[in-house]
mmCIF file of C-alpha atoms and ligand atoms in Angstrom:
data_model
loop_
_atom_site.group_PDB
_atom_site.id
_atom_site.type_symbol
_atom_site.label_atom_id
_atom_site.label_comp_id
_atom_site.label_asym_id
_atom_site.label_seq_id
_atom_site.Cartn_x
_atom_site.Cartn_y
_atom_site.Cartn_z
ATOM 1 C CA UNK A 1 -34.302 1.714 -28.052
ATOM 2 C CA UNK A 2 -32.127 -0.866 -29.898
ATOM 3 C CA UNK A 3 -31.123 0.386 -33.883
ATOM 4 C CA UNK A 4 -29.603 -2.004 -35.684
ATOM 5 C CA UNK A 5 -26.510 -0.922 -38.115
ATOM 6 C CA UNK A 6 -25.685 -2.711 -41.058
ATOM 7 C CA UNK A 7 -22.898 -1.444 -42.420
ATOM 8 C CA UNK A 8 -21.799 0.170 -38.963
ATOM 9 C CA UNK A 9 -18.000 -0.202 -39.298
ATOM 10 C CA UNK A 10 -17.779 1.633 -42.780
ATOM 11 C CA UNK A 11 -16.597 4.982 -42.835
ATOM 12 C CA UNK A 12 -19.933 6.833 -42.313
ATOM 13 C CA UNK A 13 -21.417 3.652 -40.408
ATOM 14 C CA UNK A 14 -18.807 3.837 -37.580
ATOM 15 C CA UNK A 15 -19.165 7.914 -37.205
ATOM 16 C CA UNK A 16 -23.156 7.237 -37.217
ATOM 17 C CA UNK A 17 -22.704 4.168 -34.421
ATOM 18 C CA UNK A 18 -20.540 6.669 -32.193
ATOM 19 C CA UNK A 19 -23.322 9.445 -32.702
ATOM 20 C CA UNK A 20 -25.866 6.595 -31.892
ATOM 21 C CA UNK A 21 -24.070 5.655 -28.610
ATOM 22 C CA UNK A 22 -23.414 9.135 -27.299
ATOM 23 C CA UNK A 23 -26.833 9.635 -27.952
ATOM 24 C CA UNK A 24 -27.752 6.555 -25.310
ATOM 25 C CA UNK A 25 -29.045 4.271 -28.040
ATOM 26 C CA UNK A 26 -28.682 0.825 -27.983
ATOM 27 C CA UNK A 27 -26.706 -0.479 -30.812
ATOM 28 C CA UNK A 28 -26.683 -3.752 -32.521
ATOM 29 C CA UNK A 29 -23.939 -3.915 -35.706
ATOM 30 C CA UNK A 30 -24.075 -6.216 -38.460
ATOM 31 C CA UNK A 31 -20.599 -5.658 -41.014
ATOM 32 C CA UNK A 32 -19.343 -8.383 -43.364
ATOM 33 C CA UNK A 33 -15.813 -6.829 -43.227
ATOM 34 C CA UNK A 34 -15.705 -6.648 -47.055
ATOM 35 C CA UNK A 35 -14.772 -2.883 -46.662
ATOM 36 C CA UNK A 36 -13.889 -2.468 -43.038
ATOM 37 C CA UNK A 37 -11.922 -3.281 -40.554
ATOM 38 C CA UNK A 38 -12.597 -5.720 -37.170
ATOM 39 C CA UNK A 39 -10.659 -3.061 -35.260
ATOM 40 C CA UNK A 40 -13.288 -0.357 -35.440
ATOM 41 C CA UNK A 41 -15.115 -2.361 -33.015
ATOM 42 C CA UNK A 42 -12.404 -0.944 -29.914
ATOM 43 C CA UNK A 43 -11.969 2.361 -31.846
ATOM 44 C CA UNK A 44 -15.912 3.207 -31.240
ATOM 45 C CA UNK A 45 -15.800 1.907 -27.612
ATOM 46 C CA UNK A 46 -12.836 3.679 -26.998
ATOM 47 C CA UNK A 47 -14.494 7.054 -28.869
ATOM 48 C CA UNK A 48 -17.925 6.476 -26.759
ATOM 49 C CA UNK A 49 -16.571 5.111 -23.574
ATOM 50 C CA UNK A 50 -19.807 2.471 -24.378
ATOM 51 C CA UNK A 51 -20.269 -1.271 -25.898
ATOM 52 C CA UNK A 52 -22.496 -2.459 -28.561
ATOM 53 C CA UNK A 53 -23.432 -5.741 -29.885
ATOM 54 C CA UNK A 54 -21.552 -7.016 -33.278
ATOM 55 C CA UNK A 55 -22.105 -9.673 -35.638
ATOM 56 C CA UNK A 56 -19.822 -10.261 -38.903
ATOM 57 C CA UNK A 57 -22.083 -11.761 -41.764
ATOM 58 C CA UNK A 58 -23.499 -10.954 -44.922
ATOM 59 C CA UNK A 59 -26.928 -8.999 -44.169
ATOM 60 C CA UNK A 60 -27.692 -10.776 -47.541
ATOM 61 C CA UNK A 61 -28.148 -14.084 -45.116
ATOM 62 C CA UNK A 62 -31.888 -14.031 -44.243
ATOM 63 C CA UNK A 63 -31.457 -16.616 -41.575
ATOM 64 C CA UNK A 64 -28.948 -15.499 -39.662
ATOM 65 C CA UNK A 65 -30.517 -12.178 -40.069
ATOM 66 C CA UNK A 66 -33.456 -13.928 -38.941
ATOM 67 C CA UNK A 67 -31.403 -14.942 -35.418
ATOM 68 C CA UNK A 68 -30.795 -11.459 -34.717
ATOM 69 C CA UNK A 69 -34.363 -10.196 -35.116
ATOM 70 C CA UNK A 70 -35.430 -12.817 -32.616
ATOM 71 C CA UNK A 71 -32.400 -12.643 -30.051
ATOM 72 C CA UNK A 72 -32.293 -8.681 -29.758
ATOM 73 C CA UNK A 73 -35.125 -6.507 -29.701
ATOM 74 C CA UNK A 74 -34.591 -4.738 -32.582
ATOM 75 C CA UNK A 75 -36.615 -1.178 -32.716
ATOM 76 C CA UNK A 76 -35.361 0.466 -36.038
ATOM 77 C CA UNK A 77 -32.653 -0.126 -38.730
ATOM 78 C CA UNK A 78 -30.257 2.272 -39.972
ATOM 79 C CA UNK A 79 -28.699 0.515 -43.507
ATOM 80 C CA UNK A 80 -25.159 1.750 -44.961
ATOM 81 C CA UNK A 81 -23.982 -2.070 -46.287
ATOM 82 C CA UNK A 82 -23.421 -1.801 -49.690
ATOM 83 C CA UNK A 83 -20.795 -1.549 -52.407
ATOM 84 C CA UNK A 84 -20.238 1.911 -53.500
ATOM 85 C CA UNK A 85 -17.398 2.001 -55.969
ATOM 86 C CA UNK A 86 -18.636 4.243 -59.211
ATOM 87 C CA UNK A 87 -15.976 2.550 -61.268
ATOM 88 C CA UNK A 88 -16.439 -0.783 -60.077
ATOM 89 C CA UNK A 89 -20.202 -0.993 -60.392
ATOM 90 C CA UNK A 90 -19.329 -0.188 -64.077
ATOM 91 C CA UNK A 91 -17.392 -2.942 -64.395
ATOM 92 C CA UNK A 92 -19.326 -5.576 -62.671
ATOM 93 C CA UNK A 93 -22.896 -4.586 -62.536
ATOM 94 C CA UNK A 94 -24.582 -8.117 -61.744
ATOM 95 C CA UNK A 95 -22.103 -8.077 -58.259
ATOM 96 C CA UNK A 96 -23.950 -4.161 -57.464
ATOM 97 C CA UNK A 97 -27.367 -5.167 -58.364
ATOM 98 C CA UNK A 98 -27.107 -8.282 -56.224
ATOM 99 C CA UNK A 99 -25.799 -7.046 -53.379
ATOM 100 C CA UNK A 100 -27.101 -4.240 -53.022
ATOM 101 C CA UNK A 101 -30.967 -4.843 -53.891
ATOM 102 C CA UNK A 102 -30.249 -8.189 -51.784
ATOM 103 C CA UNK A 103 -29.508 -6.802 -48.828
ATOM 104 C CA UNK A 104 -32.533 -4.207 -48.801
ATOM 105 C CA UNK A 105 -34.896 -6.833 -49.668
ATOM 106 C CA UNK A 106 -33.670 -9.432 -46.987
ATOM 107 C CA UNK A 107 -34.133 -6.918 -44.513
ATOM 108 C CA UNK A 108 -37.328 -5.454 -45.493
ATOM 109 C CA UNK A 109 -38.619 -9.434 -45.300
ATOM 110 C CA UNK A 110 -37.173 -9.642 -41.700
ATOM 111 C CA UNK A 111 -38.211 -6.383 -40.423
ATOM 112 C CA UNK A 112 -41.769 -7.261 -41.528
ATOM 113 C CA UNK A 113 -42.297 -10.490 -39.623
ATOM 114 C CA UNK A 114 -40.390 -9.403 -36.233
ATOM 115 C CA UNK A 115 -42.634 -6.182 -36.636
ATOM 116 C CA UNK A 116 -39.716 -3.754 -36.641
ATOM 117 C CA UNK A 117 -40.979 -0.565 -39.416
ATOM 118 C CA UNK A 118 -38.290 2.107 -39.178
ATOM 119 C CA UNK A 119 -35.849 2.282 -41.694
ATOM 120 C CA UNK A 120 -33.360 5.052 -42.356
ATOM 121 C CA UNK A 121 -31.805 4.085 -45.550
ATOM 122 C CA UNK A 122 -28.104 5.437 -46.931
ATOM 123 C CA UNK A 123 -28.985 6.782 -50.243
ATOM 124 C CA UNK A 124 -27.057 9.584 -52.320
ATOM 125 C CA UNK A 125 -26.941 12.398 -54.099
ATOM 126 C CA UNK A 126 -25.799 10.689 -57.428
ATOM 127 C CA UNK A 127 -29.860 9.525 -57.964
ATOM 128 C CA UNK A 128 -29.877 13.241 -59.155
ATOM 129 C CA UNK A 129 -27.398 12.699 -62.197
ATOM 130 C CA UNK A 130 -26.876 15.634 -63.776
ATOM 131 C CA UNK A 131 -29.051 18.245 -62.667
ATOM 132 C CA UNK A 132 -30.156 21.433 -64.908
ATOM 133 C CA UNK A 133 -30.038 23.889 -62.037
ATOM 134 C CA UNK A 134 -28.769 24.878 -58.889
ATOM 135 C CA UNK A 135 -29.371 23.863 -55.760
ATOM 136 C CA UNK A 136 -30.753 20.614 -55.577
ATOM 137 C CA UNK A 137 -34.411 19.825 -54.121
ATOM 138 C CA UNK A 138 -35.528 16.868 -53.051
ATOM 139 C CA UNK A 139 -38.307 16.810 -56.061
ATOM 140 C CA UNK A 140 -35.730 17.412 -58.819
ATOM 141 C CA UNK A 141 -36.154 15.086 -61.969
ATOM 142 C CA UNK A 142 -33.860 11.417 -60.670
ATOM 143 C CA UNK A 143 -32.107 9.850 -63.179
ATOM 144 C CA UNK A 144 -28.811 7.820 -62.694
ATOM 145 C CA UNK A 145 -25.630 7.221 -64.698
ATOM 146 C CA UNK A 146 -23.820 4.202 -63.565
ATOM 147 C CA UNK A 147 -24.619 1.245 -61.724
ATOM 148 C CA UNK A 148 -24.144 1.880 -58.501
ATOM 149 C CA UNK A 149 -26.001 4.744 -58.723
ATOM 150 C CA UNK A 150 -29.033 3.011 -60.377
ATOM 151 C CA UNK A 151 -28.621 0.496 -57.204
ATOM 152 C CA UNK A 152 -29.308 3.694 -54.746
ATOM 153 C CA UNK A 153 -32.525 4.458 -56.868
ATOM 154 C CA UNK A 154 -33.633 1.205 -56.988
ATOM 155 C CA UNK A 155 -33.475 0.715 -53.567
ATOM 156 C CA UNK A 156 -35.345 3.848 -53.196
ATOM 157 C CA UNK A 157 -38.528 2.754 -55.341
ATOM 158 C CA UNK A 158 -38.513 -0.886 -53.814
ATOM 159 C CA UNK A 159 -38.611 0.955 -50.351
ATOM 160 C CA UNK A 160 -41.660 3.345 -51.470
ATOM 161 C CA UNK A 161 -43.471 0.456 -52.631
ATOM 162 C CA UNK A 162 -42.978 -1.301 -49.269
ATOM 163 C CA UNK A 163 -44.119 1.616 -47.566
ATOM 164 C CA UNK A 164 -47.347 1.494 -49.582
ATOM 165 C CA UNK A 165 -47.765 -2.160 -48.890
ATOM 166 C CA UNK A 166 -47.449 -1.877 -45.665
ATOM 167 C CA UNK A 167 -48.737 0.882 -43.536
ATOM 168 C CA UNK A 168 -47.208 1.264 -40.583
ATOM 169 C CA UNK A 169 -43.503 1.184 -42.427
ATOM 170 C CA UNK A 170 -41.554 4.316 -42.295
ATOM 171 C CA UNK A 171 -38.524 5.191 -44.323
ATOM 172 C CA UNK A 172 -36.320 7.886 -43.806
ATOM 173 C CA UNK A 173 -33.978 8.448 -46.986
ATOM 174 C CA UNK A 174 -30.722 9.955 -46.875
ATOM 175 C CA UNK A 175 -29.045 11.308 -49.821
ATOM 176 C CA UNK A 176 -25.711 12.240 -49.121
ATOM 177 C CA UNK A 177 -23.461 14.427 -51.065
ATOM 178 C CA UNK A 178 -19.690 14.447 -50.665
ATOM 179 C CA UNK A 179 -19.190 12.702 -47.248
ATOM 180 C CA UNK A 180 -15.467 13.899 -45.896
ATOM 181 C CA UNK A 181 -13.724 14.367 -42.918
ATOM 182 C CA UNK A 182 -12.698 12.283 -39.880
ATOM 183 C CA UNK A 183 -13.615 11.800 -36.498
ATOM 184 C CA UNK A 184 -11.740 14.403 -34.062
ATOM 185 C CA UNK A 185 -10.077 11.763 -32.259
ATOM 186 C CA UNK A 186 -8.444 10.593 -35.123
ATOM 187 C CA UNK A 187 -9.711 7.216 -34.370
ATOM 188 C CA UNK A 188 -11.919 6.900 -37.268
ATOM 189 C CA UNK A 189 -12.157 7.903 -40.817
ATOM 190 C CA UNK A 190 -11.850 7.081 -44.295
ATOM 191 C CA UNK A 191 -9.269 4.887 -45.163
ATOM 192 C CA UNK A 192 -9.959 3.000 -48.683
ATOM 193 C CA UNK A 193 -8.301 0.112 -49.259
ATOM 194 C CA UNK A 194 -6.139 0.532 -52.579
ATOM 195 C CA UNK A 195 -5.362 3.630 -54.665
ATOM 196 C CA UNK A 196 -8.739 5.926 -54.039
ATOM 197 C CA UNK A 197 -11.109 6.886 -56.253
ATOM 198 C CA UNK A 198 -12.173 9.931 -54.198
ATOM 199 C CA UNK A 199 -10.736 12.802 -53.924
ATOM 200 C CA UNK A 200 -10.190 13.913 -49.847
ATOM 201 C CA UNK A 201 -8.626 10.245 -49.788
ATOM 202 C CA UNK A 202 -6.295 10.715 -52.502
ATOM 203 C CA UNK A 203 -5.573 14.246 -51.676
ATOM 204 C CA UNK A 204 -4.491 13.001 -48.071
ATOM 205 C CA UNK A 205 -1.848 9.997 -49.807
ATOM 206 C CA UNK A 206 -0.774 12.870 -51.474
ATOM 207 C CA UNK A 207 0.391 14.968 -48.620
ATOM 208 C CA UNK A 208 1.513 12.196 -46.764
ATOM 209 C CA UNK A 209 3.647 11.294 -49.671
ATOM 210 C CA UNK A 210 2.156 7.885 -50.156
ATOM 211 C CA UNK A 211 1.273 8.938 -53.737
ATOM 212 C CA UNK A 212 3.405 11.441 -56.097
ATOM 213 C CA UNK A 213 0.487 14.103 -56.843
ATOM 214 C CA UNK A 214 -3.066 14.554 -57.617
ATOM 215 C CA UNK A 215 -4.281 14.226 -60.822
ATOM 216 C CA UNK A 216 -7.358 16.721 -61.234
ATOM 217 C CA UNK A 217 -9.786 15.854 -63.464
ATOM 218 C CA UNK A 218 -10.544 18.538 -65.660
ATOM 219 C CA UNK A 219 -10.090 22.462 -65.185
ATOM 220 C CA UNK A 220 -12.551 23.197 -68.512
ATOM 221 C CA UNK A 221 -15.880 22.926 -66.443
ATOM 222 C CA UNK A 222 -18.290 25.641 -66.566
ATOM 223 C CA UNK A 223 -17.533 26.368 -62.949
ATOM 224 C CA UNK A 224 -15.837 29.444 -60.920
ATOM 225 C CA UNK A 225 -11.838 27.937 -61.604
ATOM 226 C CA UNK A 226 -13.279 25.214 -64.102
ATOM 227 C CA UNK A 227 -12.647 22.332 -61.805
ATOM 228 C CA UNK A 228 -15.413 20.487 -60.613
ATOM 229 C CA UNK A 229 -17.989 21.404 -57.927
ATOM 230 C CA UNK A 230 -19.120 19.506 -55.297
ATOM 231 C CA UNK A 231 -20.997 19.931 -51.965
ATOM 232 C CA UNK A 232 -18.777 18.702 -49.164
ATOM 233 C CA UNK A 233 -19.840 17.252 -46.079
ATOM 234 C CA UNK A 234 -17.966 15.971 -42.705
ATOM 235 C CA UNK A 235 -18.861 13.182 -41.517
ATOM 236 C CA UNK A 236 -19.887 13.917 -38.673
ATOM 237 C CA UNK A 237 -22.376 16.196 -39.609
ATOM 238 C CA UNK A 238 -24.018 13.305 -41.828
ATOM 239 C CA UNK A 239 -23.463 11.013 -38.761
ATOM 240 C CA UNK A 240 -25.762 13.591 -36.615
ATOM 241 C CA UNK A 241 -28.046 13.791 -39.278
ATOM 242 C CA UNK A 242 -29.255 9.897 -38.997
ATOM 243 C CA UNK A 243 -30.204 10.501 -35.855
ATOM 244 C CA UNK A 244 -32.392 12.998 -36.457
ATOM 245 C CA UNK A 245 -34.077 10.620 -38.962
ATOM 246 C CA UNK A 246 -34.274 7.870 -36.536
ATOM 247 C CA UNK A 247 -36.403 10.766 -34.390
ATOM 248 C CA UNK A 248 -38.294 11.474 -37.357
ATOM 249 C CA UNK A 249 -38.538 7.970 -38.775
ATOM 250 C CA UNK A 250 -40.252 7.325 -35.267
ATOM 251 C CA UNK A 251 -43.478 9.605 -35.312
ATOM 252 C CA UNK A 252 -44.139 9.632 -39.770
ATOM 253 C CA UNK A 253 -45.627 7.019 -41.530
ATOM 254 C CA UNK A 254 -44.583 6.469 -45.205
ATOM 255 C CA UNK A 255 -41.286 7.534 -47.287
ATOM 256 C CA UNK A 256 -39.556 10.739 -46.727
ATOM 257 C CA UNK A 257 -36.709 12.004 -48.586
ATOM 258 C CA UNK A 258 -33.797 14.460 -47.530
ATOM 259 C CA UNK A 259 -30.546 16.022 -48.745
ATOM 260 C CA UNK A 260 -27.947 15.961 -46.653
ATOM 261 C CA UNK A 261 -25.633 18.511 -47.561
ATOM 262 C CA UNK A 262 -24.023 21.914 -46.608
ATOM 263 C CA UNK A 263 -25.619 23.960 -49.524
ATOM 264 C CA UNK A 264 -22.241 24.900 -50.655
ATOM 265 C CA UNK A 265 -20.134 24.348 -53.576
ATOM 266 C CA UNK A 266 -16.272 24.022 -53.908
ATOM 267 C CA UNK A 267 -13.864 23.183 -56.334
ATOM 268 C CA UNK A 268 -11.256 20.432 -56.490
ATOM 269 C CA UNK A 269 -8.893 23.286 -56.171
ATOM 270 C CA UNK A 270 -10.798 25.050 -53.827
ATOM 271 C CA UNK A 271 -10.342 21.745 -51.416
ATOM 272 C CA UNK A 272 -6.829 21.336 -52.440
ATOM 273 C CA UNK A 273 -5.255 25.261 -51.132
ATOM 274 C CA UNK A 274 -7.343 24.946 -48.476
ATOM 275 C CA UNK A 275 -5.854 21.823 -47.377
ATOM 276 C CA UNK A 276 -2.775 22.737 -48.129
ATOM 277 C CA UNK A 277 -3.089 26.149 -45.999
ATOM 278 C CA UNK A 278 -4.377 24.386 -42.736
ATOM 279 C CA UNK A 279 -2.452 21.030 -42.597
ATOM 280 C CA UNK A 280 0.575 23.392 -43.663
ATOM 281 C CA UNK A 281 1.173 21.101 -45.985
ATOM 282 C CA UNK A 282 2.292 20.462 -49.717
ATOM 283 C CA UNK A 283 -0.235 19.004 -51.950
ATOM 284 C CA UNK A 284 1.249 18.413 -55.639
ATOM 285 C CA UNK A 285 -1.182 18.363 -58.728
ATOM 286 C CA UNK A 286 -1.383 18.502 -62.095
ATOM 287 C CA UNK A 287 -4.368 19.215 -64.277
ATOM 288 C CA UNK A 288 -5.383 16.037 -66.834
ATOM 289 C CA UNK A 289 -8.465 15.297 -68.977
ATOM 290 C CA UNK A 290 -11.784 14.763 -67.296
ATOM 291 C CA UNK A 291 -12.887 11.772 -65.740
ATOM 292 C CA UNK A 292 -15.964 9.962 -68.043
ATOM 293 C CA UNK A 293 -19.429 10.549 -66.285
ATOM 294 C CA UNK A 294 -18.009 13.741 -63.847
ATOM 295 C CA UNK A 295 -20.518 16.253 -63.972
ATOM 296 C CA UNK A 296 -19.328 20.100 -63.252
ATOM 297 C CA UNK A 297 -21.221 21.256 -60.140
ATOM 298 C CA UNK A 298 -23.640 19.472 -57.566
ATOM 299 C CA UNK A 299 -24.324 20.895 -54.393
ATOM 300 C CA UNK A 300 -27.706 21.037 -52.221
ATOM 301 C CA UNK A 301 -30.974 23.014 -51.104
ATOM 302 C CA UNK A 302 -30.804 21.244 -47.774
ATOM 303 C CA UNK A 303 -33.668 23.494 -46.248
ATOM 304 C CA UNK A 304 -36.172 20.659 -46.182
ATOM 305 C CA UNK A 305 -34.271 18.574 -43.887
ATOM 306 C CA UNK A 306 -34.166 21.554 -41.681
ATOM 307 C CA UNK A 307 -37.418 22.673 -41.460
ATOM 308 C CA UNK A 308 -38.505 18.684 -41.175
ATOM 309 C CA UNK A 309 -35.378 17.266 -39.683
ATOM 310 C CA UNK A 310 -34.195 19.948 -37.339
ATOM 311 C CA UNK A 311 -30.905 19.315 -38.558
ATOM 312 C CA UNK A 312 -28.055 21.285 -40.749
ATOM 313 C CA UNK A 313 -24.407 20.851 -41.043
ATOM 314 C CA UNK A 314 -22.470 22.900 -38.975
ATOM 315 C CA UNK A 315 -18.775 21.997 -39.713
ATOM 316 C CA UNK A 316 -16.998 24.088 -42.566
ATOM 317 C CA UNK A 317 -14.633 23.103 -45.107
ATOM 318 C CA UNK A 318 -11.387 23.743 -42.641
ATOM 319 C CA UNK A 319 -12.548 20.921 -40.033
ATOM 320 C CA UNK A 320 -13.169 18.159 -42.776
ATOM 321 C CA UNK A 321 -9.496 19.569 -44.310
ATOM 322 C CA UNK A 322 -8.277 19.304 -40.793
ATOM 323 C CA UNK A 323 -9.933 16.159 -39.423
ATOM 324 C CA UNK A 324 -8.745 14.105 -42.629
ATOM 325 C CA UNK A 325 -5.341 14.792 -42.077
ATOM 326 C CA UNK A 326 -5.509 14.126 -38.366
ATOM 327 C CA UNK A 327 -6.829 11.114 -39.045
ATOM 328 C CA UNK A 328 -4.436 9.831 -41.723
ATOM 329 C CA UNK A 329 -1.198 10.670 -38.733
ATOM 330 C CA UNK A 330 -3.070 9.218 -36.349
ATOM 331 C CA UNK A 331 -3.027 5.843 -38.393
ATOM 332 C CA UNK A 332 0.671 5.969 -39.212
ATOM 333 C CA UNK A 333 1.672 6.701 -35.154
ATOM 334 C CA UNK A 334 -0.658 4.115 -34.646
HETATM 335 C C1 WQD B 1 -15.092 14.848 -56.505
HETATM 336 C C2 WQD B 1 -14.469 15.824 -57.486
HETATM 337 C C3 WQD B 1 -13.732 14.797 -59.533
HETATM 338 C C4 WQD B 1 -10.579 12.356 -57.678
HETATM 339 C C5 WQD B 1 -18.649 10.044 -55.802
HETATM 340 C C6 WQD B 1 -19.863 9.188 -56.051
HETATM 341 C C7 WQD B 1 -20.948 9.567 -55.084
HETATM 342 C C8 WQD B 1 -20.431 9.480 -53.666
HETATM 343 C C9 WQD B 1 -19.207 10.360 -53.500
HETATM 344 C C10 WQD B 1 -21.050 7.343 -52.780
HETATM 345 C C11 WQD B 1 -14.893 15.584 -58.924
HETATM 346 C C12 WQD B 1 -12.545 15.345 -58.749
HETATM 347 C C13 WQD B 1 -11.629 13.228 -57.877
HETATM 348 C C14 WQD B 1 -9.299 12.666 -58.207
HETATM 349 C C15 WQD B 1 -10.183 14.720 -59.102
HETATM 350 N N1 WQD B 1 -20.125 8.151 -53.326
HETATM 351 N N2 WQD B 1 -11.433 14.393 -58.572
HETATM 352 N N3 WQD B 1 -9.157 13.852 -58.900
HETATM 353 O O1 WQD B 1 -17.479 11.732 -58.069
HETATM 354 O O2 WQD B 1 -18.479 13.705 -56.776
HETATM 355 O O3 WQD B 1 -18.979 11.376 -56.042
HETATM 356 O O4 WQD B 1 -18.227 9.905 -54.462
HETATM 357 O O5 WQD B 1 -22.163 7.624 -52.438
HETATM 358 O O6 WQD B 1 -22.025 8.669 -55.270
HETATM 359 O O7 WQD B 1 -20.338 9.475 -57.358
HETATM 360 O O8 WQD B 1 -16.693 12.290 -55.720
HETATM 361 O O9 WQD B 1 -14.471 12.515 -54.709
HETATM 362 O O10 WQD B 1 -14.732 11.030 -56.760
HETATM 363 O O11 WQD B 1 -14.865 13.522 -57.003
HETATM 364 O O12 WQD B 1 -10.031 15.776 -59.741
HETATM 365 O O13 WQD B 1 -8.292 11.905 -58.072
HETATM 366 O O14 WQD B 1 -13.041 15.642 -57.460
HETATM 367 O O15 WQD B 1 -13.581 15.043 -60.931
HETATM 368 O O16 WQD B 1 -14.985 16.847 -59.563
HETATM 369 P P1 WQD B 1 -17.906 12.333 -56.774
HETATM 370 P P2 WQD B 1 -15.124 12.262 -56.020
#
């Protein structure tokens, strides 16, 4: 079975192409390098002991896209490429819409006329915008607040309506929550080019004293310590989850749609002490107004994707403390 990975040397790409490999797929990458890195190539093979085909181009170009399709027998498609900056979809909307609806389309086109009809699609947690209650289902009301955002439920509709076009299409949708965490080799991980606009990235410059201290955004929230809320996830839990949509995406027809999250909630300062206490390390912070468009608290139901998925996150709040640490030392001994 060959899956095809667009996106595959991103952060949650790479950790899903490793998963993919131990798992004895075949894997076929396509990554434009606009945020990645060439060298995650060796870092996977040296992870998985295995190789994998990789081509560097926009998945945006239909006929080289096209090429693929016909040279490798493609079975199913797991897609991650796309831009996913909140802040920079904000300010430059036409370069999120066109990517990212561009490269779902193209792909949908090619898939159709090679006759390759699973798709696992990278979608998130922000289609819910702000929700009313907690936790999230899968059938709460979607609504979006920024463009990137809007992109992911975009992407969503045009894939339903593909689905019903076509039957013998099946999409698996992911919607992730807070993807953190690293690799346990240290090989892999998150590593964002620029000052980050995340906070397990920015946390980590702190403590390694690339940056001064973390600014948290807000401590007035209607939440437990008034920081915001958010439902972590390690990355390699999400990683294992896509392949239990690939196995699912294999034997359904239609659209599907599943959280992917722990079903837990914790604060910015909840992640902060706790990194702090297992990296035995000093994390600096001071508290500053909020952030425009933060909502308090988000954090899944993620029972449907275990009772239809067989899958649920198993790694707690220490590992993804721990493994984005590891991975940030491994870098700089490099
Ligand atoms: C988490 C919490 C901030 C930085 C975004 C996207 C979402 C997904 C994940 C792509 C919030 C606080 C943050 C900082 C802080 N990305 N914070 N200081 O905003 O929940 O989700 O990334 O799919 O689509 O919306 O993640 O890590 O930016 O923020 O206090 O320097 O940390 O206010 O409460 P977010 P985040």
């Amino acid at each position: 079975m060959k899956v095809l990975v667009t996106g595959g040397l991103g952060f949650i790409g790479s950790h899903t192409v490793c998963e993919l490999l131990d798992a004895n797929y075949e894997v076929v990458v396509i990554d434009d390098l606009s945020n990645s890195s060439i060298d995650v190539v060796d870092k996977i093979k040296e992870i998985t002991g295995k190789d994998f085909v990789f081509y560097q181009f926009d998945v945006c170009n239909e006929e080289k896209l096209d090429e693929v399709f016909s040279k490798e027998n493609i079975d199913s498609v797991i897609h991650f490429a796309a831009y996913k900056a909140v802040g920079e979809s904000v300010a430059k909307p036409l370069m999120y819409y066109e990517n990212n609806l561009l490269t779902t389309i193209t792909l949908c086109k090619v898939m159709l006329k090679h006759g390759v009809f699973k798709f696992v699609f990278s979608s998130s947690a922000t289609v819910y915008g702000s929700p009313k209650t907690l936790p999230i289902k899968e059938d709460f009301l979607l609504s979006t607040t920024n463009p990137y955002g809007t992109t992911k439920l975009m992407n969503e509709k045009i894939l339903e309506d593909v689905c019903v076009a076509n039957d013998n299409f099946s999409v698996i949708i992911l919607r992730y929550f807070n993807p953190i965490g690293a690799h346990s080799s240290g090989l892999i991980g998150e590593n964002p080019t620029g000052i980050p606009n995340n906070l397990m990235p920015y946390i980590v410059r702190v403590a390694d004293g690339e940056l001064k201290e973390l600014s948290v955004f807000g401590n007035d929230y209607d939440t437990p310590d008034g920081t915001g809320v958010r439902d972590y996830i390690h990355v390699v839990d999400l990683a294992k989850g896509h392949i239990k949509a690939l196995e699912k995406a294999a034997n359904t027809k239609g659209t599907r749609f599943y959280n992917l999250g722990t079903g837990h909630g914790y604060s910015v300062l909840d992640l902060v002490e706790t990194f702090k206490r297992v990296n035995n390390v000093d994390v600096p912070y001071k508290i500053v107004g909020r952030r425009p468009g933060d909502i308090a608290a988000c954090y899944a139901d993620p029972t449907k994707a275990y009772e239809e998925l067989g899958w649920k996150a198993t790694l707690g709040i220490e590992e993804m403390c721990k493994d984005s640490y590891n991975f940030i030392l491994k870098q700089k001994n490099k």
